[in-house]
Short mmCIF file of C-alpha atoms and ligand atoms in Angstrom, two decimals:
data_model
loop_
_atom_site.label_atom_id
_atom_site.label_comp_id
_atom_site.label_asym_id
_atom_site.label_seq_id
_atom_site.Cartn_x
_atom_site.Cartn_y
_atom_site.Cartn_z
CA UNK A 285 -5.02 -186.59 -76.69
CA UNK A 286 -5.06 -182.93 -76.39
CA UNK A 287 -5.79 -180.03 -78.70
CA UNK A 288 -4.56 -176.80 -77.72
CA UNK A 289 -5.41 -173.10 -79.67
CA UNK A 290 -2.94 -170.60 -79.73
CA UNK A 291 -4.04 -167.26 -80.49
CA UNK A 292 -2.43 -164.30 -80.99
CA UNK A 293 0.67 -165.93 -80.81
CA UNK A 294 2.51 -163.46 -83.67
CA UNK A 295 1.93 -160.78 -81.25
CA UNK A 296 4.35 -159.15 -78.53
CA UNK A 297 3.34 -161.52 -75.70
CA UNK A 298 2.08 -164.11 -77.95
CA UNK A 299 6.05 -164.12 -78.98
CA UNK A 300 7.60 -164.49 -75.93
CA UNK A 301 5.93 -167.57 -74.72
CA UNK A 302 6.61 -169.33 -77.54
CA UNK A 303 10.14 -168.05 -77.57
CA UNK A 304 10.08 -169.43 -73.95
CA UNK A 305 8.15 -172.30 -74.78
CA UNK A 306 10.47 -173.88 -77.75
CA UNK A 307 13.72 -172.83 -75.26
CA UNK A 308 12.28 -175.43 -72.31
CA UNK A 309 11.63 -178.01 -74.97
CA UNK A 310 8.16 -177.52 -74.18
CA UNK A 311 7.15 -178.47 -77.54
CA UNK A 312 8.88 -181.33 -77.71
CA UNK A 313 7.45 -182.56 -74.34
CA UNK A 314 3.91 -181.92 -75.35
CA UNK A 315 4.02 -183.82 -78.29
CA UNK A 316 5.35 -187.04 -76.54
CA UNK A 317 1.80 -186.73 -74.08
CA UNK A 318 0.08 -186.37 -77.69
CA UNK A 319 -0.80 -182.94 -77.27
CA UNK A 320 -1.24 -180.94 -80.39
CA UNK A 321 -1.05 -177.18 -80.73
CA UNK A 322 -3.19 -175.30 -83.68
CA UNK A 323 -2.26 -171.82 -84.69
CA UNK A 324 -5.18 -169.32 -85.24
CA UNK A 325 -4.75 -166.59 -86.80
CA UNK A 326 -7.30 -163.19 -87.50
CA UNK A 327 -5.86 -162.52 -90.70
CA UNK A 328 -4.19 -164.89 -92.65
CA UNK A 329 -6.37 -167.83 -92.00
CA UNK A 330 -5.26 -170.61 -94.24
CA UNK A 331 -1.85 -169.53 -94.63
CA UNK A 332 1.03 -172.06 -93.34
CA UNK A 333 1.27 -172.65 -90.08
CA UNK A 334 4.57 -172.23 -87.95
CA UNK A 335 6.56 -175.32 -87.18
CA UNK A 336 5.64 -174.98 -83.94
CA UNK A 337 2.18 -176.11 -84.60
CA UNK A 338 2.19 -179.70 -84.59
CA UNK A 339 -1.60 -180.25 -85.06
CA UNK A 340 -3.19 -178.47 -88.13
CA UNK A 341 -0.54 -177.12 -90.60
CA UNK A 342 -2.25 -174.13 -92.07
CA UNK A 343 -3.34 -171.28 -89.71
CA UNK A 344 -6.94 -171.61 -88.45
CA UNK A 345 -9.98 -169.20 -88.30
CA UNK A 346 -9.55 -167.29 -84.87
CA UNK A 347 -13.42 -166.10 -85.19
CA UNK A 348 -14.95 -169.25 -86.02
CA UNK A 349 -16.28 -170.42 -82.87
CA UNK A 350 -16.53 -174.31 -84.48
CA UNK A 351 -12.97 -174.58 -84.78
CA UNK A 352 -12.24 -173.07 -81.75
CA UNK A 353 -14.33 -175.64 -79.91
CA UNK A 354 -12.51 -178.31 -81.04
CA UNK A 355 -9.79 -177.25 -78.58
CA UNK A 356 -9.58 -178.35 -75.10
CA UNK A 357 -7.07 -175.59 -74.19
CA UNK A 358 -6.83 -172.27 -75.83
CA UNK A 359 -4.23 -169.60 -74.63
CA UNK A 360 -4.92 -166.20 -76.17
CA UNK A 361 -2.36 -163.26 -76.24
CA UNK A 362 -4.27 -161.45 -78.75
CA UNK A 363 -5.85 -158.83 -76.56
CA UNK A 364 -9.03 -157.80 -74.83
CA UNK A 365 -10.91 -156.52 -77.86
CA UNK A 366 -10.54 -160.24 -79.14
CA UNK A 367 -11.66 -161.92 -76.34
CA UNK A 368 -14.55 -159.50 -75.79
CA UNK A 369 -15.71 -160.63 -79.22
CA UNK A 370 -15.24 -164.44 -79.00
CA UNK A 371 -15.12 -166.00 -75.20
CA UNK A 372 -18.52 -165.35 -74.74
CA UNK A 373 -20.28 -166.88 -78.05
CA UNK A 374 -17.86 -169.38 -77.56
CA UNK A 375 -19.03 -170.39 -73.96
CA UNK A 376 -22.34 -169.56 -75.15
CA UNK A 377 -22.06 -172.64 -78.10
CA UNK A 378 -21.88 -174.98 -75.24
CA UNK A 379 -17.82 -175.28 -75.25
CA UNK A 380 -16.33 -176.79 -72.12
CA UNK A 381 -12.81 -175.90 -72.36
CA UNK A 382 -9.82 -174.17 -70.40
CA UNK A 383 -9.23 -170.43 -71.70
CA UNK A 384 -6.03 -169.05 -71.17
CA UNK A 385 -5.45 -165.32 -71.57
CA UNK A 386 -3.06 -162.10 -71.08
CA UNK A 387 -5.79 -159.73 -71.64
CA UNK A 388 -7.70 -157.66 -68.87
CA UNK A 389 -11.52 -158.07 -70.29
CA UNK A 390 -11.98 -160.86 -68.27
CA UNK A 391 -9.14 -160.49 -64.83
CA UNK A 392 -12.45 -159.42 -62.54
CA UNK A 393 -14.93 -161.93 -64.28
CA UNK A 394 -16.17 -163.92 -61.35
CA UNK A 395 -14.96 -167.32 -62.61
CA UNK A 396 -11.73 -166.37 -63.05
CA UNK A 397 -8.31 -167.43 -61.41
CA UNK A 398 -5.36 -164.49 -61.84
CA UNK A 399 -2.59 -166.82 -62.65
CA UNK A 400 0.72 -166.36 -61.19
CA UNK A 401 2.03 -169.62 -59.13
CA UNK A 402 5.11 -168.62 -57.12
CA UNK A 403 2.51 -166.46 -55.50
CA UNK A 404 -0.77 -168.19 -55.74
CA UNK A 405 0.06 -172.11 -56.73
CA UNK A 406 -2.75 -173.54 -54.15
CA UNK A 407 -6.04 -171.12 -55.61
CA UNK A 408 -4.58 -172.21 -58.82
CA UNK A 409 -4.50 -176.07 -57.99
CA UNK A 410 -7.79 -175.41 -56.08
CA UNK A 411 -9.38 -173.81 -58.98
CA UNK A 412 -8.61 -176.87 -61.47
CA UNK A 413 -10.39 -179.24 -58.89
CA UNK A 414 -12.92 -177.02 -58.41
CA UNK A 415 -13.64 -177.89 -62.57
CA UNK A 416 -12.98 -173.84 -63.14
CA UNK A 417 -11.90 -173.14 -66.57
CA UNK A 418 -11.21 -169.38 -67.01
CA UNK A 419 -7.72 -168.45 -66.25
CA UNK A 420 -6.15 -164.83 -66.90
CA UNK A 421 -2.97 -163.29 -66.52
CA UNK A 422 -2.85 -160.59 -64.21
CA UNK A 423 -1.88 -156.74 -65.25
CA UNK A 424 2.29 -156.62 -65.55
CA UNK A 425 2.63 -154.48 -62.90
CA UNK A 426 1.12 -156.37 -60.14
CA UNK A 427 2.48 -159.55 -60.93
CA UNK A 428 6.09 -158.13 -60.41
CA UNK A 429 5.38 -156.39 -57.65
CA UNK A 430 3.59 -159.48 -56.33
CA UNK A 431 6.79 -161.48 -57.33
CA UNK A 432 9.10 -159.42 -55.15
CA UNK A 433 7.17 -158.92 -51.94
CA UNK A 434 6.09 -162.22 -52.10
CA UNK A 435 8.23 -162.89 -48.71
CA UNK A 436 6.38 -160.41 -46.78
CA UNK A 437 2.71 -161.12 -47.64
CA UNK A 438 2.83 -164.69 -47.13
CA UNK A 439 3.46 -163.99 -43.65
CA UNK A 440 0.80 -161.14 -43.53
CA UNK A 441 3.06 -158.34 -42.81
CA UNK A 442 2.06 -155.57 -44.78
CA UNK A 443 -0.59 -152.78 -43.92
CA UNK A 444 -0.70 -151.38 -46.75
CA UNK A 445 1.40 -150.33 -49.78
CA UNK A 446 2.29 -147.03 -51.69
CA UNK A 447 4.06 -148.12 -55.09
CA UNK A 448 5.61 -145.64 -58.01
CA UNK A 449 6.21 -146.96 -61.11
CA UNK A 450 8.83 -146.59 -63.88
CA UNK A 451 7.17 -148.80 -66.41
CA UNK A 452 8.93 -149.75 -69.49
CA UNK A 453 7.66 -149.08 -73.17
CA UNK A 454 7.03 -152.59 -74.06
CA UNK A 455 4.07 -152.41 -72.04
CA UNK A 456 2.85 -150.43 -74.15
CA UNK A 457 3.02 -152.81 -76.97
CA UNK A 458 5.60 -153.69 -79.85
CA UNK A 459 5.11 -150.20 -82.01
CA UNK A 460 5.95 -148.05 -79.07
CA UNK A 461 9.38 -149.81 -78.36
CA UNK A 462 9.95 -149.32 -81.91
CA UNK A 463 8.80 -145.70 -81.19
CA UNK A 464 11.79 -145.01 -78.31
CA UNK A 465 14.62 -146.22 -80.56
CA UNK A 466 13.36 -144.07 -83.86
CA UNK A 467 13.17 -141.53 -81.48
CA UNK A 468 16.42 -142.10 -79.33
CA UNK A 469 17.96 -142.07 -83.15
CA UNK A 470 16.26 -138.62 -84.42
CA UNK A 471 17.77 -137.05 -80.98
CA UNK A 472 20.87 -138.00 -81.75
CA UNK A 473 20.72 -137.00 -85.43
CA UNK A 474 19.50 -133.94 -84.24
CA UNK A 475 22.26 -133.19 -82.30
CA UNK A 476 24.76 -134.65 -83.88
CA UNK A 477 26.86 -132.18 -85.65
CA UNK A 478 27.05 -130.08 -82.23
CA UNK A 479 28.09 -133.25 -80.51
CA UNK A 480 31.08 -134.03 -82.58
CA UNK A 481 32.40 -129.99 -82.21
CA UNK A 482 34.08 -130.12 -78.48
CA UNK A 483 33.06 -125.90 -78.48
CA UNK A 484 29.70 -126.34 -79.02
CA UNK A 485 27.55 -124.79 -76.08
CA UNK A 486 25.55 -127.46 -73.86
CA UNK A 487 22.68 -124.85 -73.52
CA UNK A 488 22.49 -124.93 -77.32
CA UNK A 489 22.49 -128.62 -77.47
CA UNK A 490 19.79 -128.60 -75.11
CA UNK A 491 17.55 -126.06 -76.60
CA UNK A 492 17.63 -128.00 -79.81
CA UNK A 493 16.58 -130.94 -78.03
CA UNK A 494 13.42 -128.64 -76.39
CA UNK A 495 12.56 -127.80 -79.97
CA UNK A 496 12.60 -131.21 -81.65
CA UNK A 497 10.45 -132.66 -78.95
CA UNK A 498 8.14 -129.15 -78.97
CA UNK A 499 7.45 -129.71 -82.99
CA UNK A 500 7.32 -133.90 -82.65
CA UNK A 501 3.82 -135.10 -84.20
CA UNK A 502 3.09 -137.09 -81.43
CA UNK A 503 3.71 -135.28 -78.08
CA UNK A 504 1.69 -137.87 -76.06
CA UNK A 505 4.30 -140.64 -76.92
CA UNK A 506 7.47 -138.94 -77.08
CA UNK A 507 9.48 -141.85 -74.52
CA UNK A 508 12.92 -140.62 -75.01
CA UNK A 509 14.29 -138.50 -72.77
CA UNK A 510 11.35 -137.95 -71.04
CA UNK A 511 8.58 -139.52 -68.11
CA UNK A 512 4.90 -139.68 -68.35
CA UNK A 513 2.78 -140.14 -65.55
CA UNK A 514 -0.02 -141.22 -67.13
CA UNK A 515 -1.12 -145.33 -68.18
CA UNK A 516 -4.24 -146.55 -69.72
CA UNK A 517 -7.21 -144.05 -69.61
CA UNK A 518 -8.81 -142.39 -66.49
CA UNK A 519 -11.30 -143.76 -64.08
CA UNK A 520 -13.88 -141.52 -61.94
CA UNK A 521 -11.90 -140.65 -58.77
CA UNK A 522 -8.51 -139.20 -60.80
CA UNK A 523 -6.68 -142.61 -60.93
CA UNK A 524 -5.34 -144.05 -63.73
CA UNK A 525 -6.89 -147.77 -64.26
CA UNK A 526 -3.14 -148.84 -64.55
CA UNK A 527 -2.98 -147.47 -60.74
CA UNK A 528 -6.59 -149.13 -59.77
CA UNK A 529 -5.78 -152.32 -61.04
CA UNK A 530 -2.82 -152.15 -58.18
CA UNK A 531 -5.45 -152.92 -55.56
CA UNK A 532 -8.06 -154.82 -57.20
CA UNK A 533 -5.90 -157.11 -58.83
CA UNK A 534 -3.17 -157.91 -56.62
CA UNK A 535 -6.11 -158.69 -53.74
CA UNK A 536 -7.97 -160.75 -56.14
CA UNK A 537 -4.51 -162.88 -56.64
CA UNK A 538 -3.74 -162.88 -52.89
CA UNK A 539 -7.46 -164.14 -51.87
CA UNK A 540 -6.89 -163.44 -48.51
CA UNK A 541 -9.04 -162.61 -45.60
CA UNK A 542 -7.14 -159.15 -45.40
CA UNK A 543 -7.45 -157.09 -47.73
CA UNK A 544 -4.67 -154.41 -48.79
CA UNK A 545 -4.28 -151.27 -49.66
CA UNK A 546 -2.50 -150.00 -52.67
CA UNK A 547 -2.40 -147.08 -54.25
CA UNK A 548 -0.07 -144.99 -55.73
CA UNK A 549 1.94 -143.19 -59.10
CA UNK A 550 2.31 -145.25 -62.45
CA UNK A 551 4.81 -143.70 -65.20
CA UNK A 552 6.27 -144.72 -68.26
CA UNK A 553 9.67 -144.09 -69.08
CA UNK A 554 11.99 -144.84 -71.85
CA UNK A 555 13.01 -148.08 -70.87
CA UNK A 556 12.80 -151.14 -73.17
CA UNK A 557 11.08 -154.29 -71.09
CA UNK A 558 11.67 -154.45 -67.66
CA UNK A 559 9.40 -151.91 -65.19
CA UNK A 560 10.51 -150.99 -62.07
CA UNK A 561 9.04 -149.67 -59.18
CA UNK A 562 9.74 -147.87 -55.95
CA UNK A 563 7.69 -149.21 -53.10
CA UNK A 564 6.74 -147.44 -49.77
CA UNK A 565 5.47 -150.07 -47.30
CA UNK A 566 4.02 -149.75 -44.42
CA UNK A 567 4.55 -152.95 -42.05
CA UNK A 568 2.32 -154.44 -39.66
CA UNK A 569 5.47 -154.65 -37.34
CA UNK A 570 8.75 -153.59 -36.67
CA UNK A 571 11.13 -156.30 -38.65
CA UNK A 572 14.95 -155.62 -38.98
CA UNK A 573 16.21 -155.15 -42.36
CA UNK A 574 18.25 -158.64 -41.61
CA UNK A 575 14.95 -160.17 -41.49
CA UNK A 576 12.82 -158.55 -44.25
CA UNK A 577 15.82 -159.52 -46.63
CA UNK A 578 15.61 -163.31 -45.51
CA UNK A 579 11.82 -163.39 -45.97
CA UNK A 580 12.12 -161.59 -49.33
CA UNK A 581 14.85 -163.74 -50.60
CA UNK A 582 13.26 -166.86 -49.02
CA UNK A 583 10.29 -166.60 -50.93
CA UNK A 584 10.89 -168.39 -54.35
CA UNK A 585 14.33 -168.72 -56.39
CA UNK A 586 13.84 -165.91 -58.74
CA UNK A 587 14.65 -162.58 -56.07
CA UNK A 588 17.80 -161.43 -56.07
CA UNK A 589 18.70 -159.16 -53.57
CA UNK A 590 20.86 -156.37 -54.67
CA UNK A 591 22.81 -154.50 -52.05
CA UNK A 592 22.18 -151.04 -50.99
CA UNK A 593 25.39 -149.82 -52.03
CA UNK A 594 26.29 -147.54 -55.33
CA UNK A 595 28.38 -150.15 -57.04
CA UNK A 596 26.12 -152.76 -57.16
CA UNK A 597 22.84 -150.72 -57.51
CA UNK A 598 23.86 -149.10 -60.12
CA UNK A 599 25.34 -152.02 -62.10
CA UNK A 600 22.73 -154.79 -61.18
CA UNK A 601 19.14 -152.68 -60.15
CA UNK A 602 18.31 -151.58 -63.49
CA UNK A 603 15.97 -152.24 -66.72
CA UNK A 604 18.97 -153.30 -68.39
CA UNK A 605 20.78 -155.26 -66.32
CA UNK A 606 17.58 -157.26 -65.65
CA UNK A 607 15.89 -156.83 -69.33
CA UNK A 608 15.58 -160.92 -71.24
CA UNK A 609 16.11 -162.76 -67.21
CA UNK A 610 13.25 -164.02 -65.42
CA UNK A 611 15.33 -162.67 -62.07
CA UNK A 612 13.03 -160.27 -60.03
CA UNK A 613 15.50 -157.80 -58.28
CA UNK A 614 15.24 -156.11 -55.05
CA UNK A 615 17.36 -153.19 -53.83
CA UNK A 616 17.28 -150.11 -52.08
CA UNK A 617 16.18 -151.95 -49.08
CA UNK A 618 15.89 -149.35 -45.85
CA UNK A 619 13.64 -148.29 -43.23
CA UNK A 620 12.26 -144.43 -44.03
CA UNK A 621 12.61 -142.08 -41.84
CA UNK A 622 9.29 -141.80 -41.59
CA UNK A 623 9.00 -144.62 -38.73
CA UNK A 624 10.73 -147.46 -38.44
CA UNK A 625 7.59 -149.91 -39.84
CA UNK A 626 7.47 -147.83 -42.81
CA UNK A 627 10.16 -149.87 -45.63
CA UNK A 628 11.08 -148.31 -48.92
CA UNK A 629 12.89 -150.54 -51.53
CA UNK A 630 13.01 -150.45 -55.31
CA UNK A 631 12.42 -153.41 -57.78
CA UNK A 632 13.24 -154.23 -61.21
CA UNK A 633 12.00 -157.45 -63.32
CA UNK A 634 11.24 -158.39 -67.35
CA UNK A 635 7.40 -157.05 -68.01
CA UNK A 636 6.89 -159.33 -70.59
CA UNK A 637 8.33 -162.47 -68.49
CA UNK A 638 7.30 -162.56 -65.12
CA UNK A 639 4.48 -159.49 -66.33
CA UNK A 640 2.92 -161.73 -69.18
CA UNK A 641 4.41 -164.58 -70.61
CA UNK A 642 5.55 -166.67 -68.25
CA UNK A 643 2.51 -167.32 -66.01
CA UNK A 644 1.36 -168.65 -69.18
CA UNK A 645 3.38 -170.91 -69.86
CA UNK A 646 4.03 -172.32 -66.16
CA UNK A 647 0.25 -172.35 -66.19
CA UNK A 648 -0.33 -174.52 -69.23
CA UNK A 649 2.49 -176.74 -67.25
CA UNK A 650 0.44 -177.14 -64.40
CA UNK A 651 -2.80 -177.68 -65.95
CA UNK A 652 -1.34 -180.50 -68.47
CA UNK A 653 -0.11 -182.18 -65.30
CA UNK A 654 -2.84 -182.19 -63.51
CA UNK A 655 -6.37 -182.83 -65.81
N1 HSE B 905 -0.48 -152.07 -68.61
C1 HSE B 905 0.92 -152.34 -68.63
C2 HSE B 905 1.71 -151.17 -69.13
C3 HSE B 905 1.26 -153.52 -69.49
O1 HSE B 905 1.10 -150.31 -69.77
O2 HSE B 905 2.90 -151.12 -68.90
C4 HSE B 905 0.53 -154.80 -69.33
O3 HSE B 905 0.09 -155.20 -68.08
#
């Protein structure tokens, strides 16, 4: 018998796995191997538990650390602040078990296995023989970029790589997505009565548009119609951490002997939940584009590679042709002409599947199976 603590699990993240969870019957196949999930909660401890929690059926006390030992398992989507409060007086009490989490606090802790297995199954499998018992989620970002170059790093082709983001609002939490479509609506309110008269000037359209977002309240998260190149808070040499974590993370997840560089632009945009990035990279050797589209697509069964043609990039490379799939798209696919080892392709895939929630999930998978 199992316990397992879910925290955090009313939350963005916290959502989709379990949305993802109760669609693969997960539930249902935990409870036949007598494993029993408990709902925490920070708030409404007490309150009824969702049917999803087959263990405990009222909502347990996320910040007492003797409940939260009783769990072998816990998976927490409820952020870093949470787990810098709690995982350490929890380890502290003498608790043995597996922590599972989305948040960053602990990515670079030296215990701790980034978790994403079409990429990194064997340091995963290896770390649960190896009795480790901390493992984290990477940042969104790198795990789908990860997830769609997969092809060429496992075959140690790249030199280095140059990515720029167009990362969608959701990864910016639940309130800003909300944000984009109040203010996709006020636009269009804004406009509206010009829009419906077929005289109206386009200049004058567009100069009310200048004003609304000049006057908005909240000109550092005004998503529609616009770009920001800025993520997360800055770090001492003018990156973003958003655009350090590129390098840091995605070598800590390869664990190979060579390391990579990665640097480059991260942006949001007013997409919903899929990011996308362009990415410049510069390989080792000379492939031909026949070849780097085998090893791509050859790499797990979630690529899709999207031809490099206007049609179908424009119908199938985008946020929302990709938004709710766990496919990881691939397009663009050419050789700059920088130099013939230098490859630029774009890539689209679900931030909050592949990015968050699904490594999760996969991840309780594999550690049910194999402790
Ligand atoms: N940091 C990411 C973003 C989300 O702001 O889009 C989570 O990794």
């Amino acid at each position: 018998m199992k316990n397992i603590g879910l925290i955090g699990w009313r939350g963005l993240v916290g959502s989709v796995l379990i949305q993802r969870m109760l669609e693969n019957n997960d539930f249902t196949h935990y409870s036949q191997l007598n494993i029993f999930f408990h709902c925490f909660s920070t708030s409404q401890v007490g309150k009824q538990s969702p049917s999803i929690a087959n263990g405990c059926n009222t909502l347990l006390d996320a910040y007492s650390i003797e409940q939260l030992q009783q769990m072998d398992i816990i998976i927490c989507c409820q952020g870093s602040d949470y787990t810098k409060q709690v995982y350490s007086k929890l380890c502290d009490s003498g608790w043995n078990g597996y922590w599972v989490d989305s948040s960053s606090h602990l990515r670079m802790h030296q215990d701790a296995t980034l978790i994403l297995d079409p990429v990194n199954y064997q340091a995963i499998t290896q770390a649960i023989s190896d009795n480790r018992k901390l493992f984290i989620g990477a940042n969104c970002t790198v795990s789908l970029m990860l997830m769609a170059i997969n092809g060429l790093l496992k075959q140690d082709l790249v030199e280095w790589i140059n990515p720029a983001t167009y990362q969608a609002v959701s990864g910016a939490g639940a309130k800003a997505m909300r944000n984009l479509l109040q203010q996709m609506g006020g636009l269009y309110n804004h406009v509206n009565s010009d829009l419906q008269n077929v005289a109206s000037s386009i200049l004058d359209i567009d100069k009310k548009i200048n004003h609304w977002s000049a006057t908005s309240n909240d000109p550092a998260n005004l998503f529609a119609s616009n770009v920001i190149p800025f993520i997360d808070s800055m770090t001492a040499n003018g990156q973003t951490r958003e655009e350090y974590k590129a390098e840091v993370e995605a070598n800590k997840i390869l664990n190979s002997n060579q390391h990579i560089a990665i640097d480059g632009l991260c942006a949001r945009v007013g997409a919903m939940r899929c990011h996308s990035q362009a990415l410049t990279i510069k390989l080792k050797k000379n492939l031909s584009l026949a070849t780097i589209e085998e090893l791509l697509a050859d790499s797990h069964e979630w690529i899709d590679i999207i031809a490099n043609d206007a049609v179908a990039t424009k119908k199938q490379l985008t946020p929302l042709a990709t938004s709710g799939t766990l496919r990881v798209k691939i397009g663009r696919i050419r050789k700059l002409t920088l130099g013939n080892d230098y490859l630029s392709l774009f890539t689209v895939a679900d931030q909050l599947l592949w990015g968050a929630a699904e490594p999760l999930r996969r991840l309780l998978n594999i550690l049910v199976k194999a402790t």
